[in-house]
Amino acid sequence: MGQKALITGATGLLGRQVLAAFQAAQWDVVGTGFSRAQSPSIRKVDLYDTWAVDEVLHEVRPEVIVHCAANRFPDKCDADPSGAQALNVHATRNLAKEASARNILLIYISTDYVFPGTEGEAPYEVDAPTDPPNLYGQTKLEGEKALHEETDGTGLSLVLRVPVLYGKCETPAESAVNVLLEQVWKAQEEERQGHNAASKKIKMDDWALRYPTNTEDVARVIQDLAVMYLSESSEARRAQLPRLLHFSSEDRFTKYEICQLLAEILGLPLDGMMPDGKGNDPGKGVQRPYDCHLSTKALKELGIRVHTQDFKAWW
């Protein structure tokens, strides 16, 4: 029997690919979910329930947990602050406490939104000062802190920060990148209805810089890290490994530029859409960072492969 892994959020955009990557590497892997969990492939586990977490860890006895479960949509976090705090922070602390008591490596997936994204600051190294621009980034940063507090001195925790993700989806809405396909098609409808006036066209952000990264690449990096960290049987040697790492594609786009590329691939015009370069309106909605590009320097120094799929070619 191979090594054992437990993947939380295994029904989600990233979790599905992480589960597949560990399976392909011949691990004995179990996925957990909640609202979309379907037995027997995915176990339904309420991460807020200490007893339920204790039970699944006792039964599976994993050597590594990859914690993908999260409220990862900034607008949804603002709409439900207590729910975002519960999943991104309290459930993470609960899982970290249980993992630490059993000497299980816990890999926590975090975000580039822990950084302010102020123009001229990126790329961010792992030791760069954090200052989240919105509640989503704040709760993920608090989740990082909870993890480190519960696993301090064990050498059995790792935070991996990643940017906006795209990849194989059950629905386009799972990804802030894939969902732009719907906007490209909506722009066709606007054009057909003769909405040539600027006020009628779809306005698409052409200000914030994004680095869309494929979920298969993230899953590969996570699996490689699990192998590396578990290979260090000595607690002293494990403690010398980084507790915080960044992974990101180098492909850079605004949302409008992504829509332009998708329209080009589909052979569609984009006359029903117009670029919006104004940036954040401080008085409206969730604030987004300008540029949160993550440096992969620390990963490279570990010898982890950081290549990514070409964004245009993937589509």
Short mmCIF file of C-alpha atoms in Angstrom, two decimals, residues 18-202:
data_model
loop_
_atom_site.label_atom_id
_atom_site.label_comp_id
_atom_site.label_asym_id
_atom_site.label_seq_id
_atom_site.Cartn_x
_atom_site.Cartn_y
_atom_site.Cartn_z
CA VAL A 18 -5.21 17.50 -6.33
CA LEU A 19 -7.10 14.25 -5.73
CA ALA A 20 -6.34 13.15 -9.31
CA ALA A 21 -2.64 14.04 -9.01
CA PHE A 22 -2.17 11.95 -5.86
CA GLN A 23 -4.10 9.06 -7.40
CA ALA A 24 -1.92 9.19 -10.53
CA ALA A 25 1.16 9.01 -8.29
CA GLN A 26 -0.22 5.80 -6.73
CA TRP A 27 -1.09 7.26 -3.36
CA ASP A 28 -3.88 5.83 -1.24
CA VAL A 29 -5.99 9.00 -1.26
CA VAL A 30 -9.35 9.98 0.22
CA GLY A 31 -11.25 13.14 -0.65
CA THR A 32 -13.69 14.99 1.57
CA GLY A 33 -16.44 17.46 0.74
CA PHE A 34 -19.73 18.61 2.13
CA SER A 35 -22.53 20.02 -0.01
CA ARG A 36 -21.38 18.21 -3.17
CA ALA A 37 -19.91 15.09 -1.54
CA GLN A 38 -21.05 11.82 -3.12
CA SER A 39 -20.27 8.53 -1.42
CA PRO A 40 -18.18 6.45 -1.83
CA SER A 41 -15.78 8.52 -3.96
CA ILE A 42 -15.93 11.59 -1.69
CA ARG A 43 -16.60 11.39 2.04
CA LYS A 44 -18.98 13.93 3.53
CA VAL A 45 -17.20 15.62 6.44
CA ASP A 46 -18.24 18.76 8.31
CA LEU A 47 -14.91 20.50 8.98
CA TYR A 48 -16.54 22.59 11.71
CA ASP A 49 -17.29 19.40 13.65
CA THR A 50 -14.26 18.35 15.73
CA TRP A 51 -15.69 14.87 16.24
CA ALA A 52 -16.23 14.36 12.50
CA VAL A 53 -12.67 15.50 11.74
CA ASP A 54 -11.30 13.25 14.47
CA GLU A 55 -13.26 10.29 13.07
CA VAL A 56 -12.07 10.66 9.47
CA LEU A 57 -8.45 11.13 10.53
CA HIS A 58 -8.66 8.05 12.76
CA GLU A 59 -10.11 5.94 9.95
CA VAL A 60 -7.95 7.17 7.06
CA ARG A 61 -4.71 7.73 9.03
CA PRO A 62 -3.16 9.99 6.35
CA GLU A 63 0.45 11.07 6.30
CA VAL A 64 -0.50 14.34 4.62
CA ILE A 65 -3.63 16.50 4.48
CA VAL A 66 -4.07 18.99 1.64
CA HIS A 67 -6.55 21.59 2.84
CA CYS A 68 -8.24 22.97 -0.30
CA ALA A 69 -11.65 23.64 1.26
CA ALA A 70 -12.31 27.38 1.48
CA ASN A 71 -14.67 30.21 0.76
CA ARG A 72 -12.52 31.60 -2.05
CA PHE A 73 -14.84 34.13 -3.70
CA PRO A 74 -14.26 37.70 -2.41
CA ASP A 75 -17.84 38.84 -3.07
CA LYS A 76 -19.29 35.81 -1.26
CA CYS A 77 -16.98 36.43 1.69
CA ASP A 78 -18.26 39.99 2.00
CA ALA A 79 -21.85 38.76 1.72
CA ASP A 80 -21.31 36.20 4.51
CA PRO A 81 -18.44 37.36 6.77
CA SER A 82 -19.20 34.90 9.56
CA GLY A 83 -19.34 31.98 7.10
CA ALA A 84 -16.02 33.03 5.55
CA GLN A 85 -14.44 33.30 9.01
CA ALA A 86 -15.81 29.89 9.99
CA LEU A 87 -14.45 28.00 6.98
CA ASN A 88 -11.26 29.92 6.20
CA VAL A 89 -10.11 30.37 9.80
CA HIS A 90 -11.93 28.27 12.43
CA ALA A 91 -12.14 25.07 10.36
CA THR A 92 -8.46 25.49 9.45
CA ARG A 93 -7.49 25.81 13.11
CA ASN A 94 -9.56 22.76 14.00
CA LEU A 95 -7.94 20.70 11.27
CA ALA A 96 -4.44 21.93 12.18
CA LYS A 97 -4.92 21.04 15.84
CA GLU A 98 -6.08 17.51 15.00
CA ALA A 99 -3.30 17.01 12.43
CA SER A 100 -0.61 18.25 14.81
CA ALA A 101 -1.78 15.84 17.53
CA ARG A 102 -1.28 12.95 15.06
CA ASN A 103 1.98 14.12 13.45
CA ILE A 104 0.30 14.60 10.06
CA LEU A 105 1.75 17.03 7.51
CA LEU A 106 -0.86 19.71 6.69
CA ILE A 107 -0.58 21.71 3.45
CA TYR A 108 -2.84 24.78 3.50
CA ILE A 109 -3.78 26.47 0.24
CA SER A 110 -3.78 30.24 0.57
CA THR A 111 -3.96 33.19 -1.82
CA ASP A 112 -2.06 36.07 -3.38
CA TYR A 113 -4.79 38.34 -1.96
CA VAL A 114 -2.94 38.44 1.39
CA PHE A 115 -0.88 41.19 -0.28
CA PRO A 116 -2.07 44.75 -0.97
CA GLY A 117 -1.09 44.58 -4.65
CA THR A 118 0.05 48.20 -4.71
CA GLU A 119 1.56 49.27 -8.01
CA GLY A 120 5.34 48.74 -8.07
CA GLU A 121 5.52 46.22 -5.18
CA ALA A 122 5.23 42.91 -7.07
CA PRO A 123 6.57 40.31 -7.41
CA TYR A 124 6.08 39.38 -3.77
CA GLU A 125 8.58 37.11 -2.05
CA VAL A 126 7.41 34.78 0.72
CA ASP A 127 8.67 37.12 3.44
CA ALA A 128 7.06 40.26 2.00
CA PRO A 129 4.78 42.20 4.38
CA THR A 130 1.10 41.26 4.09
CA ASP A 131 -1.83 43.67 4.01
CA PRO A 132 -4.98 42.14 2.54
CA PRO A 133 -7.22 44.53 0.55
CA ASN A 134 -10.45 42.67 1.34
CA LEU A 135 -12.14 40.26 3.75
CA TYR A 136 -11.31 37.20 1.65
CA GLY A 137 -7.58 37.92 1.85
CA GLN A 138 -7.88 38.75 5.55
CA THR A 139 -9.58 35.45 6.44
CA LYS A 140 -7.06 33.44 4.42
CA LEU A 141 -4.21 35.23 6.19
CA GLU A 142 -5.83 34.50 9.55
CA GLY A 143 -6.08 30.86 8.43
CA GLU A 144 -2.32 30.87 7.79
CA LYS A 145 -1.69 32.24 11.27
CA ALA A 146 -4.01 29.66 12.85
CA LEU A 147 -2.15 26.88 11.07
CA HIS A 148 1.25 28.08 12.25
CA GLU A 149 0.03 28.58 15.83
CA GLU A 150 -1.35 25.06 16.08
CA THR A 151 1.67 23.38 14.44
CA ASP A 152 4.48 25.55 15.81
CA GLY A 153 7.69 23.60 16.27
CA THR A 154 6.44 20.42 14.60
CA GLY A 155 7.80 21.01 11.10
CA LEU A 156 4.53 19.53 9.86
CA SER A 157 2.79 22.50 8.25
CA LEU A 158 3.13 24.29 4.95
CA VAL A 159 1.28 27.23 3.39
CA LEU A 160 1.18 27.40 -0.40
CA ARG A 161 -0.09 30.70 -1.79
CA VAL A 162 -1.50 30.66 -5.33
CA PRO A 163 -3.17 33.24 -7.62
CA VAL A 164 -6.44 33.06 -9.56
CA LEU A 165 -6.99 29.54 -10.89
CA TYR A 166 -8.48 28.07 -14.05
CA GLY A 167 -8.83 24.54 -15.42
CA LYS A 168 -11.34 21.77 -15.85
CA CYS A 169 -14.67 22.91 -14.38
CA GLU A 170 -18.05 21.37 -13.67
CA THR A 171 -19.49 24.85 -14.36
CA PRO A 172 -17.66 27.98 -15.59
CA ALA A 173 -18.69 29.81 -12.40
CA GLU A 174 -16.23 27.64 -10.42
CA SER A 175 -13.37 29.76 -11.77
CA ALA A 176 -13.05 33.54 -12.01
CA VAL A 177 -11.22 32.86 -15.29
CA ASN A 178 -13.41 30.20 -16.89
CA VAL A 179 -16.51 32.26 -16.15
CA LEU A 180 -15.23 34.95 -18.53
CA LEU A 181 -16.29 32.66 -21.36
CA GLU A 182 -19.87 33.45 -20.40
CA GLN A 183 -19.13 37.16 -20.62
CA VAL A 184 -17.67 36.73 -24.10
CA TRP A 185 -20.87 35.00 -25.24
CA LYS A 186 -22.98 37.62 -23.48
CA ALA A 187 -21.11 40.28 -25.46
CA GLN A 188 -22.29 38.56 -28.65
CA GLU A 189 -25.87 39.00 -27.50
CA GLU A 190 -25.27 42.68 -26.77
CA GLU A 191 -23.86 43.09 -30.28
CA ARG A 192 -26.80 41.25 -31.89
CA GLN A 193 -29.23 43.52 -30.09
CA GLY A 194 -27.46 46.52 -31.56
CA HIS A 195 -26.15 47.90 -28.29
CA ASN A 196 -23.39 49.99 -29.83
CA ALA A 197 -23.58 52.78 -27.27
CA ALA A 198 -20.88 52.57 -24.61
CA SER A 199 -23.51 52.64 -21.86
CA LYS A 200 -24.99 49.36 -23.17
CA LYS A 201 -21.77 47.44 -23.61
CA ILE A 202 -20.38 45.04 -21.00
#
